[in-house]
Amino acid sequence: MTFLSATLDRVKPSPTVALTGQVAALKAQGKDIIGLGAGEPDFDTPQNIKDAGVVAIAMGRTKYTAVDGIPELKQAIVAKFKRDNGLEYTTDEVTVGTGGKQVLYNALMATLNPGDEVVIPAPYWVSYPDMVLMAGGTPVTITCGIESAFKMTPEQLEAAITPKTKWLIFNSPSNPTGAGYTRAELQALTDVLMRHPQVWVMTDDMYEHLAYDGFEFCTPAEVEPGLKDRTLTVNGVSKAYAMTGWRIGYAAGPAHLIKAIRKVQSQSTSNPCSISQWAAVEALDGPQDFIAPHNEMFVRRRNLVVKALNAIDGIECPVPEGAFYVYPSIAGLIGKTSAAGTVIADDATFATALLEETGVAVVFGAAFGVSPNFRVSYATSDEALTEACARITTFCAGLT
């Protein structure tokens, strides 16, 4: 009899979390490291939101709360969905978790049985397939390469659906590519889903407000109201509100699904942090005027990185519609040898050699299901990005 659960044999640790830890360790050793792996804004939580957290502490709002969120936060979420997405929910159709990741995981744990399939377009956020596996399901990936702007086609979706399909996980704008689906593209996908009533939709809308160049965000239940009764629309305050460490995610969906998610949460973590919940109320109900200037900074940084990377022979870097990532291809560099003698056999060896030889940390594409690529987070300073791109340029120029 083995001590550890056999479930762990089916999953792997998060590569992005591992890289963040590696970068921190190298910096602690005094090494000159530029980390481009973290998926979080580099600016601070807005002051009014921080103040709301302080007030919550001062008022003694530090006790247990309802398992899946205080009524005030649920009401703020209901108002947000109506205001931003035209979606009508009641508070018993809303759940709040310790980050969007927990909400996604709870939903999978509450619904998956052995043999159930979950369709996941790739490139995907690293945790989707492993969460499906931990919940006992089977991930079915759809490869969406650079030739399709990293977006799934209706034909691909149709071909992936089987009688065993229970969920489609949908993320736009995307982590890791920043690719966003237009309303017309999303309508074509929802048309497919309407033909398969057994398939539910789990959206990850975490980057909703990080959309650029006139790109207009939309979410499946908004585009196709006929899907609302089998859609879990997931969002959170982490990205747009620079609240990654506050750990508040939320979702809305049919009341019977929300009840099942609450049951899972009641026997795992119980309620999210009470102080963070009150801060999230202020985030959703308070001024939103800081989002536009933040996005202006992200666009400037995106353009800086895209221009620098596309100037390198062997790298192709599409311009993303949103989020704060680029996902360049290094197909033209495979098989070359670095100045230190490392053969670039794949994107993993590229990322390792880049870190060891230049001190620039990126995430290799295989972690997201599509290679040979790497992910850069441009949610850091212009100075760091300029220096990082210069080091990447030098590294690639030294390949033979």
mmCIF file of C-alpha atoms in Angstrom:
data_model
loop_
_atom_site.group_PDB
_atom_site.id
_atom_site.type_symbol
_atom_site.label_atom_id
_atom_site.label_comp_id
_atom_site.label_asym_id
_atom_site.label_seq_id
_atom_site.Cartn_x
_atom_site.Cartn_y
_atom_site.Cartn_z
ATOM 1 C CA MET A 1 0.000 0.000 0.000
ATOM 2 C CA THR A 2 1.415 3.394 -1.004
ATOM 3 C CA PHE A 3 1.053 6.367 1.312
ATOM 4 C CA LEU A 4 0.336 9.093 -1.264
ATOM 5 C CA SER A 5 -2.881 9.255 -3.249
ATOM 6 C CA ALA A 6 -2.836 7.778 -6.739
ATOM 7 C CA THR A 7 -4.582 10.968 -7.868
ATOM 8 C CA LEU A 8 -1.258 12.780 -7.586
ATOM 9 C CA ASP A 9 0.208 10.478 -10.216
ATOM 10 C CA ARG A 10 -2.183 12.020 -12.733
ATOM 11 C CA VAL A 11 -1.211 15.642 -12.118
ATOM 12 C CA LYS A 12 1.887 17.822 -12.038
ATOM 13 C CA PRO A 13 2.765 20.922 -10.031
ATOM 14 C CA SER A 14 1.910 24.270 -11.626
ATOM 15 C CA PRO A 15 4.873 25.306 -13.843
ATOM 16 C CA THR A 16 4.076 29.002 -13.419
ATOM 17 C CA VAL A 17 4.016 28.751 -9.630
ATOM 18 C CA ALA A 18 7.259 26.766 -9.751
ATOM 19 C CA LEU A 19 8.917 29.433 -11.905
ATOM 20 C CA THR A 20 7.818 32.199 -9.552
ATOM 21 C CA GLY A 21 9.448 30.322 -6.677
ATOM 22 C CA GLN A 22 12.614 29.706 -8.689
ATOM 23 C CA VAL A 23 12.905 33.388 -9.583
ATOM 24 C CA ALA A 24 12.445 34.412 -5.950
ATOM 25 C CA ALA A 25 15.124 31.952 -4.847
ATOM 26 C CA LEU A 26 17.618 33.166 -7.465
ATOM 27 C CA LYS A 27 16.991 36.796 -6.533
ATOM 28 C CA ALA A 28 17.524 35.915 -2.867
ATOM 29 C CA GLN A 29 20.925 34.564 -3.871
ATOM 30 C CA GLY A 30 21.766 38.005 -5.259
ATOM 31 C CA LYS A 31 21.492 37.038 -8.930
ATOM 32 C CA ASP A 32 20.352 39.567 -11.538
ATOM 33 C CA ILE A 33 17.049 38.031 -12.611
ATOM 34 C CA ILE A 34 14.239 39.597 -14.624
ATOM 35 C CA GLY A 35 11.082 37.582 -14.030
ATOM 36 C CA LEU A 36 8.578 37.633 -16.869
ATOM 37 C CA GLY A 37 6.573 34.699 -15.592
ATOM 38 C CA ALA A 38 4.249 36.165 -12.971
ATOM 39 C CA GLY A 39 0.639 36.662 -14.012
ATOM 40 C CA GLU A 40 -0.073 39.700 -11.894
ATOM 41 C CA PRO A 41 -0.024 43.477 -12.392
ATOM 42 C CA ASP A 42 3.009 45.270 -10.996
ATOM 43 C CA PHE A 43 1.013 48.243 -9.689
ATOM 44 C CA ASP A 44 -0.617 48.348 -6.287
ATOM 45 C CA THR A 45 -4.228 47.779 -5.335
ATOM 46 C CA PRO A 46 -6.110 51.114 -5.688
ATOM 47 C CA GLN A 47 -6.203 53.124 -2.474
ATOM 48 C CA ASN A 48 -9.987 53.121 -2.029
ATOM 49 C CA ILE A 49 -9.980 49.314 -2.114
ATOM 50 C CA LYS A 50 -7.143 49.096 0.408
ATOM 51 C CA ASP A 51 -8.984 51.570 2.624
ATOM 52 C CA ALA A 52 -12.075 49.349 2.529
ATOM 53 C CA GLY A 53 -9.980 46.480 3.843
ATOM 54 C CA VAL A 54 -8.624 48.647 6.652
ATOM 55 C CA VAL A 55 -12.121 49.775 7.576
ATOM 56 C CA ALA A 56 -13.284 46.155 7.658
ATOM 57 C CA ILE A 57 -10.548 45.359 10.169
ATOM 58 C CA ALA A 58 -11.343 48.437 12.262
ATOM 59 C CA MET A 59 -15.025 47.483 12.345
ATOM 60 C CA GLY A 60 -14.249 43.970 13.513
ATOM 61 C CA ARG A 61 -15.357 42.261 10.310
ATOM 62 C CA THR A 62 -12.871 39.514 11.018
ATOM 63 C CA LYS A 63 -15.138 36.588 11.849
ATOM 64 C CA TYR A 64 -16.378 33.655 9.827
ATOM 65 C CA THR A 65 -18.806 34.594 7.068
ATOM 66 C CA ALA A 66 -21.303 32.618 5.027
ATOM 67 C CA VAL A 67 -19.453 29.777 3.310
ATOM 68 C CA ASP A 68 -19.527 31.239 -0.192
ATOM 69 C CA GLY A 69 -19.632 34.972 0.413
ATOM 70 C CA ILE A 70 -21.214 37.787 2.371
ATOM 71 C CA PRO A 71 -24.591 39.073 1.085
ATOM 72 C CA GLU A 72 -23.104 42.500 0.322
ATOM 73 C CA LEU A 73 -20.476 41.010 -1.994
ATOM 74 C CA LYS A 74 -22.973 38.730 -3.696
ATOM 75 C CA GLN A 75 -25.198 41.740 -4.354
ATOM 76 C CA ALA A 76 -22.216 43.654 -5.784
ATOM 77 C CA ILE A 77 -21.521 40.691 -8.086
ATOM 78 C CA VAL A 78 -25.156 40.563 -9.218
ATOM 79 C CA ALA A 79 -24.928 44.292 -10.023
ATOM 80 C CA LYS A 80 -21.624 43.809 -11.862
ATOM 81 C CA PHE A 81 -23.007 41.093 -14.141
ATOM 82 C CA LYS A 82 -26.039 43.216 -15.003
ATOM 83 C CA ARG A 83 -23.986 46.381 -15.542
ATOM 84 C CA ASP A 84 -21.111 44.923 -17.542
ATOM 85 C CA ASN A 85 -22.580 41.863 -19.230
ATOM 86 C CA GLY A 86 -26.343 42.304 -19.337
ATOM 87 C CA LEU A 87 -26.770 39.099 -17.326
ATOM 88 C CA GLU A 88 -29.507 38.831 -14.699
ATOM 89 C CA TYR A 89 -28.762 36.720 -11.613
ATOM 90 C CA THR A 90 -30.039 36.467 -8.056
ATOM 91 C CA THR A 91 -27.738 36.146 -5.054
ATOM 92 C CA ASP A 92 -28.520 32.431 -4.713
ATOM 93 C CA GLU A 93 -27.002 32.023 -8.182
ATOM 94 C CA VAL A 94 -23.653 33.490 -7.042
ATOM 95 C CA THR A 95 -20.681 31.910 -5.298
ATOM 96 C CA VAL A 96 -17.507 33.507 -3.935
ATOM 97 C CA GLY A 97 -14.265 31.584 -3.502
ATOM 98 C CA THR A 98 -10.644 32.041 -2.557
ATOM 99 C CA GLY A 99 -9.626 33.137 -6.028
ATOM 100 C CA GLY A 100 -11.013 32.155 -9.402
ATOM 101 C CA LYS A 101 -8.941 28.976 -9.293
ATOM 102 C CA GLN A 102 -10.915 27.646 -6.327
ATOM 103 C CA VAL A 103 -14.221 28.417 -7.994
ATOM 104 C CA LEU A 104 -13.188 26.486 -11.118
ATOM 105 C CA TYR A 105 -11.897 23.579 -9.049
ATOM 106 C CA ASN A 106 -15.007 23.464 -6.865
ATOM 107 C CA ALA A 107 -17.233 23.353 -9.946
ATOM 108 C CA LEU A 108 -15.269 20.462 -11.431
ATOM 109 C CA MET A 109 -15.262 18.581 -8.135
ATOM 110 C CA ALA A 110 -19.004 19.098 -7.819
ATOM 111 C CA THR A 111 -19.862 17.812 -11.295
ATOM 112 C CA LEU A 112 -17.314 15.370 -12.732
ATOM 113 C CA ASN A 113 -17.584 11.591 -12.608
ATOM 114 C CA PRO A 114 -15.062 9.062 -13.989
ATOM 115 C CA GLY A 115 -15.330 9.043 -17.768
ATOM 116 C CA ASP A 116 -16.675 12.604 -18.056
ATOM 117 C CA GLU A 117 -14.797 14.645 -20.642
ATOM 118 C CA VAL A 118 -13.902 18.329 -20.469
ATOM 119 C CA VAL A 119 -12.979 20.132 -23.689
ATOM 120 C CA ILE A 120 -10.098 22.579 -23.247
ATOM 121 C CA PRO A 121 -8.704 24.726 -26.085
ATOM 122 C CA ALA A 122 -4.903 24.886 -26.078
ATOM 123 C CA PRO A 123 -2.905 26.979 -25.365
ATOM 124 C CA TYR A 124 -4.590 26.818 -21.973
ATOM 125 C CA TRP A 125 -3.952 28.089 -18.473
ATOM 126 C CA VAL A 126 -1.711 25.465 -16.924
ATOM 127 C CA SER A 127 -4.178 24.424 -14.203
ATOM 128 C CA TYR A 128 -7.203 23.502 -16.321
ATOM 129 C CA PRO A 129 -6.208 19.949 -17.363
ATOM 130 C CA ASP A 130 -4.771 19.039 -13.976
ATOM 131 C CA MET A 131 -7.842 20.240 -12.111
ATOM 132 C CA VAL A 132 -9.974 18.092 -14.407
ATOM 133 C CA LEU A 133 -7.751 15.094 -13.687
ATOM 134 C CA MET A 134 -7.856 15.701 -9.938
ATOM 135 C CA ALA A 135 -11.645 15.778 -10.103
ATOM 136 C CA GLY A 136 -11.685 12.419 -11.890
ATOM 137 C CA GLY A 137 -12.492 13.680 -15.376
ATOM 138 C CA THR A 138 -10.704 13.407 -18.703
ATOM 139 C CA PRO A 139 -9.324 16.558 -20.369
ATOM 140 C CA VAL A 140 -9.773 16.691 -24.149
ATOM 141 C CA THR A 141 -7.566 19.368 -25.670
ATOM 142 C CA ILE A 142 -8.084 21.217 -28.939
ATOM 143 C CA THR A 143 -4.824 22.535 -30.380
ATOM 144 C CA CYS A 144 -5.199 26.117 -31.592
ATOM 145 C CA GLY A 145 -1.945 27.181 -33.198
ATOM 146 C CA ILE A 146 -0.504 30.469 -34.284
ATOM 147 C CA GLU A 147 -2.047 30.015 -37.746
ATOM 148 C CA SER A 148 -5.527 30.470 -36.192
ATOM 149 C CA ALA A 149 -4.392 33.280 -33.876
ATOM 150 C CA PHE A 150 -4.534 30.716 -31.034
ATOM 151 C CA LYS A 151 -8.336 30.569 -31.299
ATOM 152 C CA MET A 152 -10.614 27.537 -31.570
ATOM 153 C CA THR A 153 -12.796 27.160 -34.652
ATOM 154 C CA PRO A 154 -16.404 25.921 -34.609
ATOM 155 C CA GLU A 155 -15.304 22.890 -36.616
ATOM 156 C CA GLN A 156 -12.703 21.973 -34.007
ATOM 157 C CA LEU A 157 -15.239 22.309 -31.210
ATOM 158 C CA GLU A 158 -17.794 20.182 -33.040
ATOM 159 C CA ALA A 159 -15.230 17.453 -33.647
ATOM 160 C CA ALA A 160 -14.132 17.381 -29.986
ATOM 161 C CA ILE A 161 -17.607 16.921 -28.502
ATOM 162 C CA THR A 162 -18.680 13.359 -27.720
ATOM 163 C CA PRO A 163 -21.557 11.859 -25.712
ATOM 164 C CA LYS A 164 -19.160 11.922 -22.726
ATOM 165 C CA THR A 165 -18.502 15.673 -22.913
ATOM 166 C CA LYS A 166 -19.719 17.480 -19.802
ATOM 167 C CA TRP A 167 -17.921 20.845 -19.933
ATOM 168 C CA LEU A 168 -16.165 23.246 -22.256
ATOM 169 C CA ILE A 169 -13.690 25.520 -20.442
ATOM 170 C CA PHE A 170 -13.519 28.840 -22.275
ATOM 171 C CA ASN A 171 -11.045 31.658 -21.587
ATOM 172 C CA SER A 172 -11.052 35.002 -23.431
ATOM 173 C CA PRO A 173 -8.924 37.099 -23.360
ATOM 174 C CA SER A 174 -6.592 34.183 -22.890
ATOM 175 C CA ASN A 175 -3.853 33.221 -20.540
ATOM 176 C CA PRO A 176 -1.250 32.537 -22.022
ATOM 177 C CA THR A 177 -1.812 34.142 -25.443
ATOM 178 C CA GLY A 178 -3.877 37.264 -24.805
ATOM 179 C CA ALA A 179 -6.083 36.215 -27.728
ATOM 180 C CA GLY A 180 -9.677 37.413 -27.536
ATOM 181 C CA TYR A 181 -12.728 36.108 -29.374
ATOM 182 C CA THR A 182 -14.913 38.617 -31.202
ATOM 183 C CA ARG A 183 -18.675 38.485 -30.762
ATOM 184 C CA ALA A 184 -19.032 36.887 -34.206
ATOM 185 C CA GLU A 185 -16.420 34.244 -33.400
ATOM 186 C CA LEU A 186 -18.077 33.489 -30.087
ATOM 187 C CA GLN A 187 -21.520 33.340 -31.687
ATOM 188 C CA ALA A 188 -20.244 30.679 -34.083
ATOM 189 C CA LEU A 189 -19.001 28.620 -31.118
ATOM 190 C CA THR A 190 -22.217 29.010 -29.144
ATOM 191 C CA ASP A 191 -24.155 27.869 -32.211
ATOM 192 C CA VAL A 192 -22.256 24.584 -31.936
ATOM 193 C CA LEU A 193 -22.972 24.312 -28.224
ATOM 194 C CA MET A 194 -26.679 24.863 -28.761
ATOM 195 C CA ARG A 195 -26.687 21.652 -30.802
ATOM 196 C CA HIS A 196 -25.245 19.697 -27.860
ATOM 197 C CA PRO A 197 -27.503 20.254 -24.828
ATOM 198 C CA GLN A 198 -25.450 17.941 -22.577
ATOM 199 C CA VAL A 199 -22.403 20.244 -22.753
ATOM 200 C CA TRP A 200 -22.025 22.917 -20.078
ATOM 201 C CA VAL A 201 -19.796 25.978 -20.419
ATOM 202 C CA MET A 202 -17.310 27.129 -17.781
ATOM 203 C CA THR A 203 -15.989 30.558 -18.662
ATOM 204 C CA ASP A 204 -12.843 32.106 -17.225
ATOM 205 C CA ASP A 205 -13.415 35.834 -17.699
ATOM 206 C CA MET A 206 -10.631 36.990 -15.391
ATOM 207 C CA TYR A 207 -9.152 39.313 -18.032
ATOM 208 C CA GLU A 208 -12.480 40.855 -19.044
ATOM 209 C CA HIS A 209 -11.428 44.456 -18.427
ATOM 210 C CA LEU A 210 -7.949 44.074 -19.924
ATOM 211 C CA ALA A 211 -8.935 44.539 -23.570
ATOM 212 C CA TYR A 212 -7.145 46.795 -26.062
ATOM 213 C CA ASP A 213 -7.351 48.487 -29.459
ATOM 214 C CA GLY A 214 -11.119 48.622 -29.463
ATOM 215 C CA PHE A 215 -11.574 44.920 -28.768
ATOM 216 C CA GLU A 216 -14.971 44.410 -27.124
ATOM 217 C CA PHE A 217 -15.196 41.672 -24.533
ATOM 218 C CA CYS A 218 -18.205 39.383 -24.492
ATOM 219 C CA THR A 219 -19.011 36.195 -22.598
ATOM 220 C CA PRO A 220 -20.913 33.103 -23.840
ATOM 221 C CA ALA A 221 -24.131 33.517 -21.822
ATOM 222 C CA GLU A 222 -24.301 37.138 -22.974
ATOM 223 C CA VAL A 223 -23.892 36.213 -26.657
ATOM 224 C CA GLU A 224 -26.276 33.248 -26.530
ATOM 225 C CA PRO A 225 -28.951 33.589 -23.824
ATOM 226 C CA GLY A 226 -30.031 30.027 -24.545
ATOM 227 C CA LEU A 227 -26.822 28.842 -22.859
ATOM 228 C CA LYS A 228 -27.345 30.737 -19.600
ATOM 229 C CA ASP A 229 -28.954 27.786 -17.802
ATOM 230 C CA ARG A 230 -25.883 25.623 -18.449
ATOM 231 C CA THR A 231 -23.117 28.190 -18.066
ATOM 232 C CA LEU A 232 -20.942 28.979 -15.066
ATOM 233 C CA THR A 233 -19.552 32.468 -15.650
ATOM 234 C CA VAL A 234 -16.382 32.823 -13.581
ATOM 235 C CA ASN A 235 -14.581 36.075 -12.836
ATOM 236 C CA GLY A 236 -12.677 37.782 -10.029
ATOM 237 C CA VAL A 237 -10.929 40.903 -8.816
ATOM 238 C CA SER A 238 -7.340 39.710 -9.169
ATOM 239 C CA LYS A 239 -6.261 41.178 -12.513
ATOM 240 C CA ALA A 240 -8.191 44.342 -13.351
ATOM 241 C CA TYR A 241 -8.149 45.522 -9.725
ATOM 242 C CA ALA A 242 -4.550 44.442 -8.967
ATOM 243 C CA MET A 243 -5.788 42.269 -6.090
ATOM 244 C CA THR A 244 -4.000 38.981 -6.774
ATOM 245 C CA GLY A 245 -2.983 38.485 -3.148
ATOM 246 C CA TRP A 246 -6.441 39.279 -1.767
ATOM 247 C CA ARG A 247 -7.686 35.979 -3.258
ATOM 248 C CA ILE A 248 -11.270 36.645 -4.269
ATOM 249 C CA GLY A 249 -12.928 34.957 -7.233
ATOM 250 C CA TYR A 250 -16.592 34.545 -7.981
ATOM 251 C CA ALA A 251 -19.046 32.967 -10.375
ATOM 252 C CA ALA A 252 -22.706 32.966 -11.322
ATOM 253 C CA GLY A 253 -24.758 30.088 -12.657
ATOM 254 C CA PRO A 254 -27.842 27.963 -12.073
ATOM 255 C CA ALA A 255 -28.812 27.769 -8.393
ATOM 256 C CA HIS A 256 -28.535 23.971 -8.207
ATOM 257 C CA LEU A 257 -24.928 24.114 -9.446
ATOM 258 C CA ILE A 258 -24.083 26.949 -7.043
ATOM 259 C CA LYS A 259 -25.540 24.880 -4.194
ATOM 260 C CA ALA A 260 -23.294 21.948 -5.152
ATOM 261 C CA ILE A 261 -20.240 24.228 -5.300
ATOM 262 C CA ARG A 262 -21.138 25.594 -1.858
ATOM 263 C CA LYS A 263 -21.255 22.038 -0.516
ATOM 264 C CA VAL A 264 -17.723 21.342 -1.777
ATOM 265 C CA GLN A 265 -16.427 24.594 -0.301
ATOM 266 C CA SER A 266 -18.140 23.943 3.041
ATOM 267 C CA GLN A 267 -16.041 20.818 3.498
ATOM 268 C CA SER A 268 -12.758 22.216 2.219
ATOM 269 C CA THR A 269 -11.831 25.839 2.922
ATOM 270 C CA SER A 270 -15.130 27.302 4.111
ATOM 271 C CA ASN A 271 -15.418 31.070 3.581
ATOM 272 C CA PRO A 272 -12.936 33.321 1.761
ATOM 273 C CA CYS A 273 -11.119 35.934 3.856
ATOM 274 C CA SER A 274 -13.691 38.276 5.387
ATOM 275 C CA ILE A 275 -11.493 41.359 4.966
ATOM 276 C CA SER A 276 -10.833 40.585 1.311
ATOM 277 C CA GLN A 277 -14.557 40.211 0.698
ATOM 278 C CA TRP A 278 -15.260 43.725 1.962
ATOM 279 C CA ALA A 279 -12.423 45.079 -0.176
ATOM 280 C CA ALA A 280 -13.944 43.286 -3.180
ATOM 281 C CA VAL A 281 -17.291 45.000 -2.522
ATOM 282 C CA GLU A 282 -15.524 48.339 -2.902
ATOM 283 C CA ALA A 283 -13.687 47.110 -6.001
ATOM 284 C CA LEU A 284 -16.905 46.184 -7.791
ATOM 285 C CA ASP A 285 -19.131 48.998 -6.497
ATOM 286 C CA GLY A 286 -16.537 51.770 -6.352
ATOM 287 C CA PRO A 287 -14.860 53.940 -9.025
ATOM 288 C CA GLN A 288 -13.632 52.124 -12.115
ATOM 289 C CA ASP A 289 -11.713 55.048 -13.571
ATOM 290 C CA PHE A 290 -8.249 53.608 -12.875
ATOM 291 C CA ILE A 291 -8.784 50.730 -15.329
ATOM 292 C CA ALA A 292 -8.370 52.845 -18.480
ATOM 293 C CA PRO A 293 -4.976 54.369 -17.517
ATOM 294 C CA HIS A 294 -3.752 50.958 -16.388
ATOM 295 C CA ASN A 295 -4.735 49.566 -19.773
ATOM 296 C CA GLU A 296 -2.871 52.378 -21.521
ATOM 297 C CA MET A 297 0.276 51.255 -19.706
ATOM 298 C CA PHE A 298 -0.354 47.651 -20.692
ATOM 299 C CA VAL A 299 -0.777 48.611 -24.358
ATOM 300 C CA ARG A 300 2.498 50.542 -24.321
ATOM 301 C CA ARG A 301 4.286 47.604 -22.728
ATOM 302 C CA ARG A 302 2.677 45.113 -25.083
ATOM 303 C CA ASN A 303 3.772 47.109 -28.121
ATOM 304 C CA LEU A 304 7.298 47.410 -26.745
ATOM 305 C CA VAL A 305 7.623 43.651 -26.287
ATOM 306 C CA VAL A 306 5.936 42.653 -29.551
ATOM 307 C CA LYS A 307 8.131 45.011 -31.570
ATOM 308 C CA ALA A 308 11.341 43.819 -29.907
ATOM 309 C CA LEU A 309 10.545 40.115 -30.233
ATOM 310 C CA ASN A 310 9.398 40.335 -33.854
ATOM 311 C CA ALA A 311 12.719 41.981 -34.707
ATOM 312 C CA ILE A 312 14.521 38.752 -33.728
ATOM 313 C CA ASP A 313 15.168 36.237 -36.518
ATOM 314 C CA GLY A 314 13.416 32.968 -35.709
ATOM 315 C CA ILE A 315 10.739 34.457 -33.421
ATOM 316 C CA GLU A 316 7.175 35.294 -34.438
ATOM 317 C CA CYS A 317 5.068 37.222 -31.928
ATOM 318 C CA PRO A 318 1.382 37.951 -32.665
ATOM 319 C CA VAL A 319 -0.261 41.069 -31.226
ATOM 320 C CA PRO A 320 -2.767 40.010 -28.532
ATOM 321 C CA GLU A 321 -6.162 41.608 -27.992
ATOM 322 C CA GLY A 322 -6.064 41.557 -24.199
ATOM 323 C CA ALA A 323 -4.673 40.236 -20.887
ATOM 324 C CA PHE A 324 -0.976 40.986 -20.292
ATOM 325 C CA TYR A 325 0.822 38.165 -22.063
ATOM 326 C CA VAL A 326 2.429 37.482 -25.408
ATOM 327 C CA TYR A 327 3.029 33.966 -26.688
ATOM 328 C CA PRO A 328 5.745 34.061 -29.350
ATOM 329 C CA SER A 329 6.738 31.091 -31.491
ATOM 330 C CA ILE A 330 10.378 30.001 -31.555
ATOM 331 C CA ALA A 331 9.944 27.510 -34.400
ATOM 332 C CA GLY A 332 12.812 29.233 -36.227
ATOM 333 C CA LEU A 333 15.224 28.638 -33.335
ATOM 334 C CA ILE A 334 14.736 24.909 -32.789
ATOM 335 C CA GLY A 335 17.896 22.914 -33.393
ATOM 336 C CA LYS A 336 20.262 25.833 -32.877
ATOM 337 C CA THR A 337 22.938 25.952 -30.176
ATOM 338 C CA SER A 338 23.374 28.704 -27.600
ATOM 339 C CA ALA A 339 26.612 30.520 -26.914
ATOM 340 C CA ALA A 340 27.071 28.333 -23.812
ATOM 341 C CA GLY A 341 26.581 25.148 -25.820
ATOM 342 C CA THR A 342 22.939 24.273 -25.108
ATOM 343 C CA VAL A 343 21.068 22.747 -28.028
ATOM 344 C CA ILE A 344 17.615 24.323 -28.315
ATOM 345 C CA ALA A 345 15.688 21.083 -28.716
ATOM 346 C CA ASP A 346 12.340 22.502 -27.595
ATOM 347 C CA ASP A 347 10.800 25.431 -25.761
ATOM 348 C CA ALA A 348 11.714 23.970 -22.361
ATOM 349 C CA THR A 349 15.428 23.944 -23.179
ATOM 350 C CA PHE A 350 15.078 27.438 -24.651
ATOM 351 C CA ALA A 351 13.566 28.775 -21.417
ATOM 352 C CA THR A 352 16.160 27.022 -19.266
ATOM 353 C CA ALA A 353 19.081 28.278 -21.339
ATOM 354 C CA LEU A 354 17.650 31.787 -21.428
ATOM 355 C CA LEU A 355 17.396 31.864 -17.629
ATOM 356 C CA GLU A 356 20.831 30.350 -17.043
ATOM 357 C CA GLU A 357 22.661 32.439 -19.631
ATOM 358 C CA THR A 358 20.849 35.794 -19.403
ATOM 359 C CA GLY A 359 18.832 35.826 -16.167
ATOM 360 C CA VAL A 360 15.519 36.276 -17.994
ATOM 361 C CA ALA A 361 12.760 34.003 -16.726
ATOM 362 C CA VAL A 362 9.913 33.034 -19.090
ATOM 363 C CA VAL A 363 7.489 30.096 -19.079
ATOM 364 C CA PHE A 364 7.997 27.422 -21.748
ATOM 365 C CA GLY A 365 5.119 26.742 -24.104
ATOM 366 C CA ALA A 366 4.703 23.022 -23.406
ATOM 367 C CA ALA A 367 3.286 23.993 -19.996
ATOM 368 C CA PHE A 368 0.344 25.547 -21.857
ATOM 369 C CA GLY A 369 -0.146 22.735 -24.339
ATOM 370 C CA VAL A 370 1.248 24.309 -27.545
ATOM 371 C CA SER A 371 4.902 24.334 -28.616
ATOM 372 C CA PRO A 372 7.411 25.611 -29.541
ATOM 373 C CA ASN A 373 6.508 28.853 -27.812
ATOM 374 C CA PHE A 374 7.123 30.742 -24.604
ATOM 375 C CA ARG A 375 4.993 33.079 -22.521
ATOM 376 C CA VAL A 376 6.045 36.551 -21.501
ATOM 377 C CA SER A 377 4.088 38.520 -18.934
ATOM 378 C CA TYR A 378 4.481 42.214 -19.691
ATOM 379 C CA ALA A 379 2.872 43.210 -16.391
ATOM 380 C CA THR A 380 6.119 44.763 -15.201
ATOM 381 C CA SER A 381 8.013 48.019 -15.689
ATOM 382 C CA ASP A 382 9.049 49.417 -19.069
ATOM 383 C CA GLU A 383 12.633 49.407 -17.863
ATOM 384 C CA ALA A 384 12.567 45.718 -16.935
ATOM 385 C CA LEU A 385 10.876 44.812 -20.214
ATOM 386 C CA THR A 386 13.374 46.826 -22.270
ATOM 387 C CA GLU A 387 16.316 45.163 -20.541
ATOM 388 C CA ALA A 388 14.746 41.712 -20.787
ATOM 389 C CA CYS A 389 14.096 42.110 -24.518
ATOM 390 C CA ALA A 390 17.664 43.285 -25.023
ATOM 391 C CA ARG A 391 18.958 40.179 -23.257
ATOM 392 C CA ILE A 392 16.655 37.914 -25.290
ATOM 393 C CA THR A 393 17.862 39.627 -28.485
ATOM 394 C CA THR A 394 21.503 39.058 -27.514
ATOM 395 C CA PHE A 395 20.824 35.447 -26.562
ATOM 396 C CA CYS A 396 19.112 34.697 -29.870
ATOM 397 C CA ALA A 397 21.830 36.492 -31.857
ATOM 398 C CA GLY A 398 24.326 34.114 -30.265
ATOM 399 C CA LEU A 399 22.524 31.008 -31.466
ATOM 400 C CA THR A 400 24.289 29.094 -34.206
#
